[in-house]
Coordinates of N, CA, C and O in Angstrom, one line a residue:
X1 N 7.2 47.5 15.2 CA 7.7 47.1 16.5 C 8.9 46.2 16.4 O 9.8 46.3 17.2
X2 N 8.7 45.2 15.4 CA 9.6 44.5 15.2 C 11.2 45.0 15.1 O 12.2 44.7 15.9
X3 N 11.2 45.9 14.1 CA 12.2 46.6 13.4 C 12.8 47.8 14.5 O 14.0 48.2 14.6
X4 N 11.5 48.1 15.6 CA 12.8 49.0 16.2 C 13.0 48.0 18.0 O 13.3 48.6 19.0
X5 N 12.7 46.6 18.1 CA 13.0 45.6 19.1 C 14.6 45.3 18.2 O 15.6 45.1 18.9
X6 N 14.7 45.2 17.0 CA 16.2 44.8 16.3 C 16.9 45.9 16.8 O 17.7 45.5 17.6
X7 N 16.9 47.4 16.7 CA 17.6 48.5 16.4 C 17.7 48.0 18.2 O 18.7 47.3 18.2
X8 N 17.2 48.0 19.5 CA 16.5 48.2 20.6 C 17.9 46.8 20.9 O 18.4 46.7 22.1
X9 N 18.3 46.2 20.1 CA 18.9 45.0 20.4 C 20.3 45.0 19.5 O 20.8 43.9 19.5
X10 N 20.7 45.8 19.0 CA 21.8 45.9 17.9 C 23.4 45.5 18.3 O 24.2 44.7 18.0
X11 N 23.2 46.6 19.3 CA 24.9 46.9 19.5 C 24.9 45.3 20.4 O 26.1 45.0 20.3
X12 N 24.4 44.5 21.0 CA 24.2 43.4 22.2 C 24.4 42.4 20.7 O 25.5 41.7 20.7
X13 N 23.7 42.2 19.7 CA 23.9 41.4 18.4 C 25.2 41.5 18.1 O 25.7 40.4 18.1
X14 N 26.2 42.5 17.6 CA 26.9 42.9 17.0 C 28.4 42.7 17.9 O 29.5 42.7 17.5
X15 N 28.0 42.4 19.4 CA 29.0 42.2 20.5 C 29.2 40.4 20.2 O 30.3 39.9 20.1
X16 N 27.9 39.7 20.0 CA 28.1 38.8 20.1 C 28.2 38.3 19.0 O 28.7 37.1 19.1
X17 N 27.9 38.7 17.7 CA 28.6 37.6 16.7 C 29.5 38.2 16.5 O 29.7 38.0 15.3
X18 N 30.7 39.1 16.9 CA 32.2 39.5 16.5 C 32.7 38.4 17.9 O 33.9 38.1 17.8
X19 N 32.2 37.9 18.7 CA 33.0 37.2 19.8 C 32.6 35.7 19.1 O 33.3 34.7 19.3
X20 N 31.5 35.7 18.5 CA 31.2 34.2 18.0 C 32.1 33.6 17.2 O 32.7 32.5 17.3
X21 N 32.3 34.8 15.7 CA 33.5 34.6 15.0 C 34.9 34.4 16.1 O 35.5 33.4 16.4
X22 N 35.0 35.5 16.5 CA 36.4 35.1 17.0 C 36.9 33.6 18.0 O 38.0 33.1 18.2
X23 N 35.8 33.3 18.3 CA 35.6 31.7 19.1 C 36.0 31.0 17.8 O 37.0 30.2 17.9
X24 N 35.5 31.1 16.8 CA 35.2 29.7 15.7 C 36.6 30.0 15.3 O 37.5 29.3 15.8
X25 N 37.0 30.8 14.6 CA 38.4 31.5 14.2 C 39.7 31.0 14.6 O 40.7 30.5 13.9
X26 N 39.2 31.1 16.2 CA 40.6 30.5 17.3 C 40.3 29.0 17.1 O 41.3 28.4 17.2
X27 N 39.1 28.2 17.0 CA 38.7 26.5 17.0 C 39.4 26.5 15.7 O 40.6 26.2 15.6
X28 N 38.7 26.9 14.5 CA 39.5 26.6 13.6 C 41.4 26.6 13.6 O 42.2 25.8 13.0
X29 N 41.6 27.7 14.5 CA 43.5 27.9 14.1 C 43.7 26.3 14.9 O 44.4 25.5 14.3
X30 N 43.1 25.9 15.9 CA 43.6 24.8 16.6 C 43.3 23.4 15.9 O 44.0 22.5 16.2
X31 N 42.2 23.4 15.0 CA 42.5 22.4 14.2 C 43.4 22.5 13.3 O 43.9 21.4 13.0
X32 N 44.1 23.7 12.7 CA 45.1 23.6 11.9 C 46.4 22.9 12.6 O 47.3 22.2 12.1
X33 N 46.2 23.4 14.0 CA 47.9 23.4 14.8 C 47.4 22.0 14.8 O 48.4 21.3 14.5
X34 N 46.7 21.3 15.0 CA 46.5 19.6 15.5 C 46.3 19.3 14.1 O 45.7 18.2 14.2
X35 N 46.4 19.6 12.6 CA 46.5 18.9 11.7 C 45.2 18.2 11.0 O 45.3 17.7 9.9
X36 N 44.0 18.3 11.9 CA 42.4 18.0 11.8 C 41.5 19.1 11.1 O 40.3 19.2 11.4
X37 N 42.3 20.3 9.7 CA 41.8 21.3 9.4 C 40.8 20.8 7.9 O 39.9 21.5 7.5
X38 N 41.2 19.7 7.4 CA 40.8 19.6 6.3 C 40.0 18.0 6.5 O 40.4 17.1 7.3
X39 N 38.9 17.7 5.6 CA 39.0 16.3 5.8 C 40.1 15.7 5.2 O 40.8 16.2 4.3
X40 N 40.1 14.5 5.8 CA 40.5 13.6 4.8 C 40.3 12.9 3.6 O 39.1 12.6 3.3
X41 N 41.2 12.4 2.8 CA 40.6 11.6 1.5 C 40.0 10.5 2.1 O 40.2 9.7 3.0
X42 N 38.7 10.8 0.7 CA 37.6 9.2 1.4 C 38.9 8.2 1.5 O 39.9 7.9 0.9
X43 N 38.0 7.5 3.1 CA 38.8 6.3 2.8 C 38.1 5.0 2.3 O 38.7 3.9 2.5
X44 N 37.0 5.0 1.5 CA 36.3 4.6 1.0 C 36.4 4.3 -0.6 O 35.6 3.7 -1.2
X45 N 37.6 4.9 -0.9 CA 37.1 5.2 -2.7 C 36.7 3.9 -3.2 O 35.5 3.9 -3.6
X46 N 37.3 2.9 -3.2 CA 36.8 2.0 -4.0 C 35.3 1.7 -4.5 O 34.9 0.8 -5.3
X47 N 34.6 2.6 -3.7 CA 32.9 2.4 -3.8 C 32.5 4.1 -4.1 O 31.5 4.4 -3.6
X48 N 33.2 5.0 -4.8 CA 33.3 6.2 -5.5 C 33.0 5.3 -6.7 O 33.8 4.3 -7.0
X49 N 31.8 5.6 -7.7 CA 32.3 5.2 -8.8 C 32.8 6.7 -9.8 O 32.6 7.8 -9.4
X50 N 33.2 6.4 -10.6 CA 34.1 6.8 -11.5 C 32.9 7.7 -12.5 O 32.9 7.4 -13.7
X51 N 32.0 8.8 -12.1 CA 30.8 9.4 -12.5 C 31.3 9.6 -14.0 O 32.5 9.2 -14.1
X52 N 30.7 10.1 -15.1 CA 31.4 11.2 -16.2 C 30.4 11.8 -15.7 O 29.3 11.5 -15.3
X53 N 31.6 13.4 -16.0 CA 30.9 14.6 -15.7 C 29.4 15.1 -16.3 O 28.7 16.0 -15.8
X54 N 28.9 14.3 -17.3 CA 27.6 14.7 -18.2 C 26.6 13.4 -17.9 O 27.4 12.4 -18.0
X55 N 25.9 13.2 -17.7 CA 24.6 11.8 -17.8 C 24.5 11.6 -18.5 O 23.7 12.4 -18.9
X56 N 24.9 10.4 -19.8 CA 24.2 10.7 -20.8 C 23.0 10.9 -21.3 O 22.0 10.8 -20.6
X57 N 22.8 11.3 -22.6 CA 21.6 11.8 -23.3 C 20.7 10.4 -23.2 O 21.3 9.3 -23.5
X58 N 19.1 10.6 -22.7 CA 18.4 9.9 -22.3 C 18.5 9.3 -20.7 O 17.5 8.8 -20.2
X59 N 19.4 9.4 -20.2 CA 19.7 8.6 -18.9 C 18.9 9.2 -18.3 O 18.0 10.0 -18.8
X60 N 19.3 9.0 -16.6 CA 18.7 9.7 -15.5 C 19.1 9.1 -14.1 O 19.0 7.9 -13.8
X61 N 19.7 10.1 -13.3 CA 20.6 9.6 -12.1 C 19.5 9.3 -11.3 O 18.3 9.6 -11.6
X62 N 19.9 8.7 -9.9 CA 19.6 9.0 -8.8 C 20.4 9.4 -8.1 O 21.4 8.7 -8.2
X63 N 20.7 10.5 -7.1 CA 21.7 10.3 -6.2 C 21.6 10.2 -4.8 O 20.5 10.3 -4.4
X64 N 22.7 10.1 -3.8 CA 22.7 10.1 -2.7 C 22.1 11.4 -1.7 O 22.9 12.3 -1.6
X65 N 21.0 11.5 -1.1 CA 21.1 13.8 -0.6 C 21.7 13.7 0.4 O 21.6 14.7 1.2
X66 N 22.5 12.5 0.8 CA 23.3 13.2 2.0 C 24.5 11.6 2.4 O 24.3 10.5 2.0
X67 N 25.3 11.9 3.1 CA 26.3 10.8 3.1 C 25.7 9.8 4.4 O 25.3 10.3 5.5
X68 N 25.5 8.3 4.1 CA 25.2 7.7 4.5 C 25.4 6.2 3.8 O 25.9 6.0 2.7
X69 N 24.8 5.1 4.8 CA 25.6 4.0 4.4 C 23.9 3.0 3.5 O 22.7 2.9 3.8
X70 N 24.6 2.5 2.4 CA 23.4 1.4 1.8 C 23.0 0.5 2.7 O 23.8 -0.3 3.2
X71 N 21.6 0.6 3.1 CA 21.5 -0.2 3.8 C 20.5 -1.8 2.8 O 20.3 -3.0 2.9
X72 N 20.2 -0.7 1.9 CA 19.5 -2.0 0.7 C 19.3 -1.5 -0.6 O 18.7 -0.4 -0.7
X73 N 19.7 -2.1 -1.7 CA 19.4 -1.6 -3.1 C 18.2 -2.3 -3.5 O 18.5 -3.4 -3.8
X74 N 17.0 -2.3 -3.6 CA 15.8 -2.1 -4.1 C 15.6 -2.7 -5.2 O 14.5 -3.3 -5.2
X75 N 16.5 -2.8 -6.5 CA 16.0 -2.7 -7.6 C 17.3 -3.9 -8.3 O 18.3 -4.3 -7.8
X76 N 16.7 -4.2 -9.7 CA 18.4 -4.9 -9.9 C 18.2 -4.6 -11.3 O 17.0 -4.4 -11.8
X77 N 19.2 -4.5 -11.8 CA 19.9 -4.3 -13.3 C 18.7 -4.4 -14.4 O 18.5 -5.6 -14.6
X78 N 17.6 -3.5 -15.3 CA 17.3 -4.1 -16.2 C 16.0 -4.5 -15.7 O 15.3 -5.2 -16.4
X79 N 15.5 -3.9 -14.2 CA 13.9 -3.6 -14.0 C 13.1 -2.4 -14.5 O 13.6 -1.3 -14.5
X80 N 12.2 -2.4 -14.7 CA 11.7 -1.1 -15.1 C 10.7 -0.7 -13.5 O 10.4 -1.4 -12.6
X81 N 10.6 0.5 -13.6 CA 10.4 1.4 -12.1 C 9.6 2.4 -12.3 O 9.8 3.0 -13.4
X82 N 8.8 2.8 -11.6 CA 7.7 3.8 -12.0 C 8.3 5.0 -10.9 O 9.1 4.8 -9.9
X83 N 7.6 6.5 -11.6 CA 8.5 7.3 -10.8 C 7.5 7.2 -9.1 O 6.4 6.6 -9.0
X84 N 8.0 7.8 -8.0 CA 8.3 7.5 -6.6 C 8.1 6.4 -6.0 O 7.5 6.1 -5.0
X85 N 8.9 5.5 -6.9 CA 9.4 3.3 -6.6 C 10.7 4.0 -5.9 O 11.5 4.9 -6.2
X86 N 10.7 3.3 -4.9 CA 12.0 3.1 -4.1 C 13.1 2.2 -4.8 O 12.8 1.1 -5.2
X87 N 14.2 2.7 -5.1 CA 15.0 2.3 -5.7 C 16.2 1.9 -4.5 O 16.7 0.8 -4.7
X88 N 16.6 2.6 -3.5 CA 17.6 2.2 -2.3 C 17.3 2.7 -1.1 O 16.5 3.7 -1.1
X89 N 17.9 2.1 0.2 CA 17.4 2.2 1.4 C 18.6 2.5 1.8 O 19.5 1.6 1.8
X90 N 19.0 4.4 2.4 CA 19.7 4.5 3.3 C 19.9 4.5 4.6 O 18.9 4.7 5.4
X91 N 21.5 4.2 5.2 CA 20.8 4.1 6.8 C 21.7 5.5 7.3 O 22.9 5.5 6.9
X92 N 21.3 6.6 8.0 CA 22.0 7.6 8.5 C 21.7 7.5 10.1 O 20.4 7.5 10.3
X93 N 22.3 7.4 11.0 CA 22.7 6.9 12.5 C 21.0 6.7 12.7 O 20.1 7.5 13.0
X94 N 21.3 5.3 12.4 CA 20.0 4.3 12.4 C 18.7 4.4 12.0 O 17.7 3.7 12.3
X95 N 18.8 5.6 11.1 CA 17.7 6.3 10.4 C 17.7 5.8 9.1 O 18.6 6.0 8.3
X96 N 16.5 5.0 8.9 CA 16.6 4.7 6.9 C 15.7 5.9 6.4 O 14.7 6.4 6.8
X97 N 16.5 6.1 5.1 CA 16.2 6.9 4.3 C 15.9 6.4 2.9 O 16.6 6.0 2.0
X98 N 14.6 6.6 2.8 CA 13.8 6.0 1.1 C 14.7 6.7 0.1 O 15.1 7.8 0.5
X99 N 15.1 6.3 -1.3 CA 15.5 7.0 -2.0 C 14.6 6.9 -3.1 O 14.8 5.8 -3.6
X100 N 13.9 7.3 -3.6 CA 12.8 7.0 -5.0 C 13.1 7.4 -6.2 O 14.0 8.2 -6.2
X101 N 12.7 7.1 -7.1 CA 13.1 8.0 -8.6 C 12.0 8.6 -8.8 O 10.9 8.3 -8.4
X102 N 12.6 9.9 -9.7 CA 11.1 11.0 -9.6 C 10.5 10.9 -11.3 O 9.6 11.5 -11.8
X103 N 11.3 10.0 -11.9 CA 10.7 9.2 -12.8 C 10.5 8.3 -13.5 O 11.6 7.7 -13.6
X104 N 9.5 7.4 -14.3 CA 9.7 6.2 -14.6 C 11.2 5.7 -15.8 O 11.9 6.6 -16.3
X105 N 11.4 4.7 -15.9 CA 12.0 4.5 -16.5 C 12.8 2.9 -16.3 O 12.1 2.1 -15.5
X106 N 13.9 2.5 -16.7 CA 14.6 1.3 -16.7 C 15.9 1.2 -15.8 O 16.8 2.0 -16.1
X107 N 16.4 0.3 -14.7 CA 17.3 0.3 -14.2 C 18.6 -0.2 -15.3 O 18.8 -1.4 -15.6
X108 N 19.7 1.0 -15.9 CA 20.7 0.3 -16.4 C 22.1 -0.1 -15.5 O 22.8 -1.1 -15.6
X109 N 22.2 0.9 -14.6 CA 23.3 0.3 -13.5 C 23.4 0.8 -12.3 O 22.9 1.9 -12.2
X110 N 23.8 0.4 -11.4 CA 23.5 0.4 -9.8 C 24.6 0.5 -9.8 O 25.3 -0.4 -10.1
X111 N 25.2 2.0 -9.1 CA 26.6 2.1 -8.8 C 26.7 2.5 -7.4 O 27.3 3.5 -7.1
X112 N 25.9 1.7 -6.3 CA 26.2 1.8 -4.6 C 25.9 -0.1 -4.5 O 25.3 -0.9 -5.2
X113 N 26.7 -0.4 -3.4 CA 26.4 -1.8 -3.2 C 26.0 -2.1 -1.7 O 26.6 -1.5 -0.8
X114 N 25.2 -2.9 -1.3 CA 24.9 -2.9 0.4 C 26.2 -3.1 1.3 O 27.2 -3.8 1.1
X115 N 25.9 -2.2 2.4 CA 26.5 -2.1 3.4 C 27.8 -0.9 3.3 O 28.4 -0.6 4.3
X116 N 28.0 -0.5 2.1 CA 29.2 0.5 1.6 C 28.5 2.1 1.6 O 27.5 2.4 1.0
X117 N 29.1 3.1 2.3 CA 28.9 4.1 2.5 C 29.3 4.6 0.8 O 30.1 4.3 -0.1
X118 N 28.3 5.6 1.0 CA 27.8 6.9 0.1 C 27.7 8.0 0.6 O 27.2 8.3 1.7
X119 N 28.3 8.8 -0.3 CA 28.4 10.6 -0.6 C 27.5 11.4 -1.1 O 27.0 11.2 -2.2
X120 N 27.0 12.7 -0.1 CA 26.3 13.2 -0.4 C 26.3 13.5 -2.2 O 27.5 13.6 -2.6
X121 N 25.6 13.7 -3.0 CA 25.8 13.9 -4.8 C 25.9 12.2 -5.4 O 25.1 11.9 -6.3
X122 N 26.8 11.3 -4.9 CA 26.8 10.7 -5.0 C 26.1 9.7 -6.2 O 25.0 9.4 -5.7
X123 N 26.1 9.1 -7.3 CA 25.0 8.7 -8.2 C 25.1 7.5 -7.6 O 26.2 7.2 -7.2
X124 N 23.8 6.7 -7.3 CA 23.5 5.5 -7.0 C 23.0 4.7 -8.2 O 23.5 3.7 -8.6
X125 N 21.8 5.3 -8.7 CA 21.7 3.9 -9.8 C 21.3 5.2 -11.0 O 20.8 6.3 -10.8
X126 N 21.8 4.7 -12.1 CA 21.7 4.9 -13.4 C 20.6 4.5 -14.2 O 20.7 3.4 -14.7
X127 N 19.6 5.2 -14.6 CA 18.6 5.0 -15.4 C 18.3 5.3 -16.5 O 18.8 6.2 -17.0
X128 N 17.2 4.4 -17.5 CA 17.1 4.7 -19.0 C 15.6 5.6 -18.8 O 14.7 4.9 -18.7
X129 N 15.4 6.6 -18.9 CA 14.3 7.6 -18.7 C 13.4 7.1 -19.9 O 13.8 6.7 -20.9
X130 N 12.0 7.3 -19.3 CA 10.9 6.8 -20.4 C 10.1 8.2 -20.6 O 9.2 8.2 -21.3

């Protein structure tokens, strides 16, 4: 029943996402003409840290799952943390967000600082895995 309510609804589907694309298509050409097509570079970098592309051997990231601002770092340099310990408190439009580690181990460096926005991927604190 399902399968022929789809068929029963096709050509009405197929009208409306070629007019959906073509809506988004023409939004997009007008952000290009107004110059708002691309983001911009963070204007943030200075609180980008400077990741290396590999973790090293033993470590263990945390990172950010979505862009938002520190609202509290949890933990300091050189604590040890059991895995789902809150390690930082995001705030996303007035919403805090727990960040926990999913395992135990040692805090070696905290690369987010309070109040400074974070990127989604983002590493926040650097850990010595146990």
């Amino acid at each position: 029943q399902y399968m022929d309510f789809l068929d029963s609804i096709k050509s009405s589907t197929e009208s409306f996402r070629s007019r959906q694309r073509a809506a988004f298509d023409e939004e997009r050409e007008r952000w290009r003409a107004m110059g708002v097509a691309e983001l911009p570079a963070v204007a943030d970098e200075e609180n980008l840290s400077e990741d290396p592309v590999e973790t090293p051997h033993g470590m263990k990231t945390v990172d950010a799952p979505m862009t938002a601002s520190v609202f509290r770092v949890a933990v300091k340099v050189g604590q040890r943390v059991e895995a789902g310990e809150r390690v930082v408190v995001l705030d996303a439009m007035k919403t805090e967000i727990v960040i926990a580690t999913s395992t135990a181990g040692v805090v070696r460096e905290i690369l987010c600082s309070e109040g400074r926005l974070v990127h989604a991927g983002q590493r926040l604190v650097l850990m010595e895995a146990e």
